[in-house]
Coordinates of C-alpha atoms in Angstrom, one line a residue:
X27 CA -153.1 92.0 289.6
X28 CA -156.6 91.3 288.4
X29 CA -159.4 93.9 288.6
X30 CA -163.0 94.3 287.5
X31 CA -164.2 97.1 285.2
X32 CA -167.9 97.6 285.3
X33 CA -170.0 99.4 282.6
X34 CA -173.7 100.2 282.1
X35 CA -175.4 98.6 279.1
X36 CA -178.7 99.3 277.4
X37 CA -179.9 96.2 275.6
X38 CA -182.8 96.3 273.1
X39 CA -186.1 94.7 274.0
X40 CA -185.1 91.6 271.9
X41 CA -181.8 91.4 273.7
X42 CA -183.6 91.8 277.1
X43 CA -185.7 88.8 276.2
X44 CA -182.6 86.8 275.1
X45 CA -180.9 87.7 278.4
X46 CA -183.9 86.7 280.4
X47 CA -183.8 83.3 278.8
X48 CA -180.0 83.1 279.5
X49 CA -180.5 84.0 283.1
X50 CA -183.3 81.4 283.5
X51 CA -181.1 78.6 282.0
X52 CA -178.1 79.4 284.1
X53 CA -180.3 79.5 287.2
X54 CA -182.0 76.2 286.3
X55 CA -178.8 74.4 285.7
X56 CA -177.4 75.6 289.1
X57 CA -180.6 74.6 291.0
X58 CA -180.9 71.2 289.3
X59 CA -177.3 70.3 290.1
X60 CA -177.5 71.6 293.6
X61 CA -180.7 69.6 294.3
X62 CA -179.0 66.5 293.0
X63 CA -176.0 67.0 295.3
X64 CA -178.2 67.6 298.3
X65 CA -180.2 64.4 297.6
X66 CA -176.9 62.4 297.2
X67 CA -175.7 63.7 300.6
X68 CA -179.0 62.9 302.3
X69 CA -178.8 59.3 300.9
X70 CA -175.3 58.9 302.3
X71 CA -173.4 59.3 299.1
X72 CA -170.6 61.6 298.1
X73 CA -170.8 64.8 296.0
X74 CA -170.5 64.0 292.3
X75 CA -167.6 65.4 290.3
X76 CA -167.9 68.6 288.3
X77 CA -167.4 66.6 285.0
X78 CA -170.3 64.3 285.8
X79 CA -172.6 67.2 286.7
X80 CA -171.7 69.0 283.5
X81 CA -172.5 65.8 281.5
X82 CA -175.8 65.1 283.3
X83 CA -177.3 68.6 283.6
X84 CA -176.1 70.2 280.4
X85 CA -175.2 67.6 277.7
X86 CA -177.8 65.0 278.6
X87 CA -180.4 67.4 279.8
X88 CA -180.6 69.1 276.4
X89 CA -181.8 65.8 274.9
X90 CA -184.8 65.6 277.3
X91 CA -188.2 67.2 276.7
X92 CA -188.2 69.0 280.0
X93 CA -184.9 70.7 279.4
X94 CA -184.6 70.9 275.6
X95 CA -184.8 74.7 275.7
X96 CA -181.3 74.8 277.2
X97 CA -180.0 74.5 273.7
X98 CA -181.4 78.0 272.9
X99 CA -178.6 79.8 274.8
X100 CA -174.9 79.7 274.7
X101 CA -173.2 76.7 276.4
X102 CA -170.4 78.7 277.9
X103 CA -172.5 80.4 280.7
X104 CA -174.0 77.0 281.6
X105 CA -170.6 75.5 282.1
X106 CA -169.4 78.4 284.1
X107 CA -172.5 78.1 286.4
X108 CA -171.5 74.6 287.4
X109 CA -167.9 75.6 287.8
X110 CA -169.1 78.3 290.2
X111 CA -171.1 75.6 292.1
X112 CA -168.0 73.4 292.3
X113 CA -166.0 76.3 293.7
X114 CA -168.7 77.1 296.2
X115 CA -168.6 73.5 297.5
X116 CA -164.8 73.6 297.7
X117 CA -164.9 76.7 299.8
X118 CA -167.5 75.2 302.0
X119 CA -165.5 72.0 302.5
X120 CA -162.3 73.9 303.3
X121 CA -164.1 76.0 305.8
X122 CA -165.5 73.0 307.6
X123 CA -161.9 71.5 307.8
X124 CA -160.4 74.7 309.1
X125 CA -158.3 75.1 305.9
X126 CA -159.9 78.4 305.0
X127 CA -159.3 81.6 306.9
X128 CA -162.0 84.1 307.9
X129 CA -165.6 83.7 308.6
X130 CA -167.2 80.2 308.2
X131 CA -168.6 79.6 304.7
X132 CA -172.1 78.3 304.4
X133 CA -173.1 75.6 301.8
X134 CA -174.4 76.8 298.4
X135 CA -178.0 78.0 298.2
X136 CA -180.6 77.8 295.5
X137 CA -181.0 80.8 293.2
X138 CA -184.2 82.8 293.1
X139 CA -185.9 84.2 290.0
X140 CA -186.6 87.6 291.5
X141 CA -183.1 88.3 292.8
X142 CA -180.2 89.8 290.9
X143 CA -179.2 87.6 287.9
X144 CA -175.8 87.1 286.2
X145 CA -174.2 85.0 283.5
X146 CA -170.4 84.8 282.8
X147 CA -168.8 84.3 279.3
X148 CA -165.2 83.2 278.9
X149 CA -163.0 83.8 275.9
X150 CA -165.0 81.6 273.5
X151 CA -168.3 83.2 274.4
X152 CA -167.7 86.9 273.7
X153 CA -165.8 89.1 271.2
X154 CA -164.6 92.6 271.8
X155 CA -163.7 94.6 268.7
X156 CA -162.8 98.2 269.5
X157 CA -166.0 99.5 271.3
X158 CA -168.3 96.8 270.1
X159 CA -169.1 93.9 272.5
X160 CA -170.6 90.7 271.0
X161 CA -172.0 88.0 273.2
X162 CA -172.9 84.5 271.8
X163 CA -176.6 84.2 270.9
X164 CA -177.2 87.7 272.3
X165 CA -175.7 90.0 269.7
X166 CA -173.9 93.4 269.9
X167 CA -174.6 95.3 273.1
X168 CA -174.7 99.1 273.5
X169 CA -172.0 99.7 276.2
X170 CA -171.4 103.1 277.9
X171 CA -167.6 103.2 277.9
X172 CA -167.0 105.5 280.8
X173 CA -163.3 104.6 280.8
X174 CA -161.0 102.6 278.6
X175 CA -160.1 99.0 279.4
X176 CA -156.4 98.6 280.4
X177 CA -156.0 95.2 278.7
X178 CA -157.8 92.5 276.9
X179 CA -160.4 91.0 279.3
X180 CA -160.3 87.3 280.2
X181 CA -164.0 87.1 280.9
X182 CA -167.2 89.2 281.0
X183 CA -170.2 88.9 283.3
X184 CA -173.6 90.2 282.3
X185 CA -175.6 91.4 285.4
X186 CA -179.2 92.4 285.9
X187 CA -179.8 93.8 289.3
X188 CA -183.1 93.9 291.2
X189 CA -184.0 97.3 289.7
X190 CA -183.7 95.8 286.2
X191 CA -180.5 97.7 285.3
X192 CA -178.0 95.9 283.1
X193 CA -174.2 95.9 283.5
X194 CA -171.2 94.1 282.1
X195 CA -168.2 93.4 284.3
X196 CA -164.8 92.7 282.6
X197 CA -161.9 90.9 284.4
X198 CA -158.7 92.4 283.2
X199 CA -155.0 92.3 284.2
X200 CA -153.6 95.6 285.5
X201 CA -150.3 96.8 286.6
X202 CA -150.2 98.3 290.1
X203 CA -149.6 102.1 290.1
X204 CA -147.2 103.3 292.6
X205 CA -147.9 106.8 293.9
X206 CA -145.2 109.2 294.9
X207 CA -144.1 108.3 298.5
X208 CA -145.1 110.7 301.3
X209 CA -144.3 111.0 304.9
X210 CA -148.0 111.5 305.9
X211 CA -149.8 108.8 307.9
X212 CA -153.3 109.0 309.4
X213 CA -155.4 107.2 311.9
X214 CA -159.1 106.9 311.2
X215 CA -161.8 106.5 313.9
X216 CA -165.1 105.4 312.5
X217 CA -168.3 106.5 314.2
X218 CA -172.0 106.9 313.9
X219 CA -172.6 110.6 314.4
X220 CA -169.4 111.4 312.4
X221 CA -168.5 108.9 309.8
X222 CA -164.7 109.3 310.1
X223 CA -162.5 111.3 312.4
X224 CA -158.9 111.7 311.3
X225 CA -155.9 112.0 313.6
X226 CA -155.3 115.4 312.0
X227 CA -158.4 116.7 313.7
X228 CA -160.6 116.6 310.6
X229 CA -164.1 115.2 310.8
X230 CA -165.9 113.8 307.8
X231 CA -169.7 113.5 307.8
X232 CA -171.4 110.7 305.8
X233 CA -174.3 111.5 303.5
X234 CA -176.5 108.9 305.2
X235 CA -178.8 108.3 302.2
X236 CA -181.1 105.9 304.0
X237 CA -181.8 108.2 306.8
X238 CA -182.6 111.1 304.5
X239 CA -184.9 109.1 302.3
X240 CA -186.5 107.0 305.0
X241 CA -189.8 108.9 304.8
X242 CA -190.2 108.5 301.1
X243 CA -189.0 104.8 301.3
X244 CA -191.8 104.0 303.7
X245 CA -194.3 105.6 301.3
X246 CA -193.3 103.4 298.3
X247 CA -193.2 100.3 300.5
X248 CA -196.7 101.0 301.8
X249 CA -197.7 101.4 298.2
X250 CA -196.2 98.0 297.4
X251 CA -198.0 96.3 300.3
X252 CA -201.4 97.5 299.0
X253 CA -201.0 95.8 295.6
X254 CA -202.4 92.4 295.0
X255 CA -199.9 89.5 294.8
X256 CA -199.3 88.3 291.3
X257 CA -200.7 91.5 289.6
X258 CA -198.7 93.7 287.1
X259 CA -199.1 96.7 289.3
X260 CA -197.3 94.8 292.1
X261 CA -194.4 94.1 289.8
X262 CA -194.2 97.8 288.9
X263 CA -194.3 98.8 292.6
X264 CA -191.6 96.2 293.4
X265 CA -189.3 97.7 290.7
X266 CA -190.0 101.1 292.1
X267 CA -188.8 100.0 295.5
X268 CA -185.8 98.3 294.0
X269 CA -184.8 101.4 292.1
X270 CA -185.1 103.4 295.3
X271 CA -182.8 101.1 297.1
X272 CA -180.3 101.1 294.2
X273 CA -180.2 104.9 294.3
X274 CA -179.4 104.8 298.1
X275 CA -176.7 102.2 297.5
X276 CA -175.1 104.3 294.7
X277 CA -175.0 107.4 296.8
X278 CA -173.3 105.5 299.7
X279 CA -170.8 103.8 297.3
X280 CA -169.9 107.0 295.6
X281 CA -169.1 108.7 299.0
X282 CA -167.0 105.7 300.2
X283 CA -165.0 105.6 296.9
X284 CA -164.2 109.3 297.0
X285 CA -163.1 109.3 300.6
X286 CA -161.0 106.2 300.4
X287 CA -159.3 107.5 297.2
X288 CA -158.5 110.8 298.9
X289 CA -157.0 109.1 302.0
X290 CA -154.9 106.8 299.8
X291 CA -153.5 109.6 297.7
X292 CA -152.7 111.9 300.6
X293 CA -151.1 109.4 303.1
X294 CA -148.5 106.7 302.9
X295 CA -150.0 104.7 305.8
X296 CA -153.6 104.4 306.8
X297 CA -154.5 102.8 310.1
X298 CA -158.0 101.6 311.0
X299 CA -159.6 99.9 314.0
X300 CA -160.9 96.4 313.6
X301 CA -164.7 96.7 314.3
X302 CA -167.0 93.9 315.0
X303 CA -169.7 95.2 312.6
X304 CA -171.7 91.9 312.5
X305 CA -172.0 92.1 316.3
X306 CA -172.7 95.8 316.5
X307 CA -175.7 95.6 314.0
X308 CA -177.4 93.3 316.5
X309 CA -178.1 96.4 318.6
X310 CA -181.6 97.4 317.7
X311 CA -181.0 101.1 318.4
X312 CA -177.9 101.4 316.2
X313 CA -178.4 98.7 313.5
X314 CA -180.0 100.9 310.9
X315 CA -177.5 103.8 311.4
X316 CA -174.5 101.4 311.2
X317 CA -175.8 99.7 308.1
X318 CA -176.4 103.1 306.5
X319 CA -172.7 104.0 306.9
X320 CA -171.0 101.1 305.2
X321 CA -168.0 100.6 307.5
X322 CA -167.0 97.2 306.1
X323 CA -167.2 98.4 302.5
X324 CA -165.0 101.4 303.4
X325 CA -162.4 99.0 304.8
X326 CA -162.5 96.8 301.7
X327 CA -162.0 99.9 299.5
X328 CA -159.0 101.0 301.5
X329 CA -157.4 97.5 301.4
X330 CA -157.8 97.2 297.6
X331 CA -156.6 100.7 296.8
X332 CA -153.7 100.4 299.1
X333 CA -152.5 97.3 297.3
X334 CA -153.1 98.9 293.9
X335 CA -151.3 102.2 294.6
X336 CA -148.4 100.9 296.8
X337 CA -149.7 102.3 300.1
X338 CA -149.6 100.6 303.5
X339 CA -152.9 99.7 305.2
X340 CA -152.9 98.6 308.9
X341 CA -155.6 97.4 311.2
X342 CA -155.3 97.5 315.0
X343 CA -157.0 95.2 317.5
X344 CA -160.6 96.0 318.4
X345 CA -159.7 95.6 322.1
X346 CA -157.2 98.5 322.0
X347 CA -158.6 101.1 324.5
X348 CA -158.5 104.0 322.1
X349 CA -161.4 105.9 323.6
X350 CA -160.2 105.3 327.2
X351 CA -156.5 106.3 326.8
X352 CA -155.3 109.8 327.0
X353 CA -153.3 110.6 323.8
X354 CA -151.1 113.0 325.7
X355 CA -149.9 111.1 328.8
X356 CA -151.1 107.6 327.7
X357 CA -152.9 107.0 331.0
X358 CA -156.2 105.1 331.0
X359 CA -159.2 107.1 332.1
X360 CA -161.8 104.3 332.3
X361 CA -164.8 103.4 330.2
X362 CA -167.1 106.2 329.0
X363 CA -170.7 106.2 327.8
X364 CA -171.4 107.0 324.1
X365 CA -173.1 110.2 325.2
X366 CA -169.7 111.5 326.5
X367 CA -168.2 113.4 323.6
X368 CA -165.6 115.4 325.5
X369 CA -163.7 114.5 328.7
X370 CA -160.8 115.8 330.8
X371 CA -157.9 113.6 331.7
X372 CA -157.5 113.2 335.4
X373 CA -153.8 112.8 335.2
X374 CA -152.6 115.7 332.9
X375 CA -155.8 117.8 332.8
X376 CA -156.0 118.0 329.0
X377 CA -159.5 118.3 327.6
X378 CA -160.0 115.8 324.8
X379 CA -162.5 115.4 322.0
X380 CA -163.5 111.8 322.2
X381 CA -163.2 111.0 318.4
X382 CA -160.1 113.0 317.8
X383 CA -158.4 111.4 320.8
X384 CA -159.4 108.0 319.6
X385 CA -158.0 108.7 316.1
X386 CA -154.7 109.8 317.5
X387 CA -154.5 106.6 319.7
X388 CA -155.3 104.5 316.6
X389 CA -152.4 106.1 314.8
X390 CA -150.1 105.5 317.8
X391 CA -151.2 101.9 318.1
X392 CA -150.4 101.4 314.5
X393 CA -146.8 102.4 315.0
X394 CA -147.1 106.1 314.1
X395 CA -147.2 108.3 317.3
X396 CA -148.0 112.0 317.2
X397 CA -146.7 112.6 320.8
X398 CA -143.7 115.0 321.0
X399 CA -141.8 112.6 323.2
X400 CA -142.0 109.9 320.6
X401 CA -144.0 107.4 322.8
X402 CA -145.7 104.6 320.9
X403 CA -148.9 104.4 322.9
X404 CA -147.5 102.0 325.6
X405 CA -144.9 104.0 327.4
X406 CA -146.0 105.8 330.6
X407 CA -144.6 109.1 332.0
X408 CA -141.8 108.7 334.6
X409 CA -140.2 111.2 337.0
X410 CA -137.4 111.9 334.6
X411 CA -139.3 112.3 331.3
X412 CA -142.4 114.6 331.5
X413 CA -145.4 114.3 329.1
X414 CA -145.4 116.6 326.2
X415 CA -148.6 118.4 327.3
X416 CA -147.1 119.3 330.8
X417 CA -145.6 122.7 329.9
X418 CA -144.0 124.9 332.5
X419 CA -146.8 127.5 332.2
X420 CA -149.4 125.0 333.4
X421 CA -150.2 124.7 337.1
X422 CA -148.7 121.7 338.8
X423 CA -151.0 118.7 338.8
X424 CA -150.7 116.6 342.0
X425 CA -151.6 112.9 341.8
X426 CA -153.3 111.7 344.9
X427 CA -153.8 108.1 346.0
X428 CA -157.1 106.8 347.3
X429 CA -155.8 106.9 350.9
X430 CA -154.9 110.6 350.6
X431 CA -158.3 111.4 349.3
X432 CA -160.0 109.6 352.2
X433 CA -157.8 111.6 354.7
X434 CA -158.7 114.9 353.0
X435 CA -162.5 114.3 352.8
X436 CA -162.7 112.8 356.3
X437 CA -164.5 115.0 358.9
X438 CA -162.3 116.9 361.3
X439 CA -162.0 115.5 364.8
X440 CA -162.3 111.8 363.8

């Protein structure tokens, strides 16, 4: 399987200038080709082929006065930029025809100068000799090798984020590492107050970096709003805000990586609930808190690491009533407000913690039941088989019908 290995680099001022030229050329070639494709579509024509776009906006464009500076950078990233545009259009066309699974893909968009920049080099554009990375027309880069590469990379992407930090990302071929099998399985219930509640009863709190740094973030954003547009001080203030957001993102990503790795190593099967995150963030009261947690990224990490280490990852339906069903007798107790954190089952009398009960039901719905009678979350208690929580030392619980309740509560003499 293929994987990405990302490292931090510290280019010299001369290399930063060369990378800025490279990013500008890659962005210009993409935008010129995209604008031409849009004009062709509006005129009633078809999208040009990738070969014709390469010839028109790279080979012939270098001979013009307006684009002669394209020859100052390597030709490989320019070709890869148009290859990415072709792939983006293919994904969009397949999504329109219904041939692509998942969420609908939007058409390609124009690249902005102030956003994160990237340029990809293939085999003919870079050279890796021991710990020295050479990029065509850039030179040798100072790479912080935090871990060794498992194999020879097939491509390398140079990235500059909004905080003006530089990274290189290698695409390498790795062999999946199969961990020692275990009998443990866990259901995970994701929440806002508590990030993850495990079916074992453990609760994991999230660092919530945005919530903790919100006061300081507002301060730096107010400082940015006071700066005059186009001034150098505004550029410095904008980088300061970008670095602040990058620090928040790194804190969240580090937490999600550590938790997902721990769950993968300790359990053979991890079961998660399919949450409609895009719909939940539309709630004005919870959108910031949900975005600060990173639910979707956590699920992506679990999926990738389960495939890498030979674990099983399952997702149950979002319509499964995990918070309404009693994990002991499997009876439905009805909908409950978010403020209700504990509730008592009306059928068996067991007091449940809302999150722990939901995590146990998630595990049972995924095919791993924790009930002593071996029920899988669908089976109801009958007269012959009692629920596991109904011990002989507990008082007998009598189930009354609505008609019996009316007879009991009715005034005497009527």
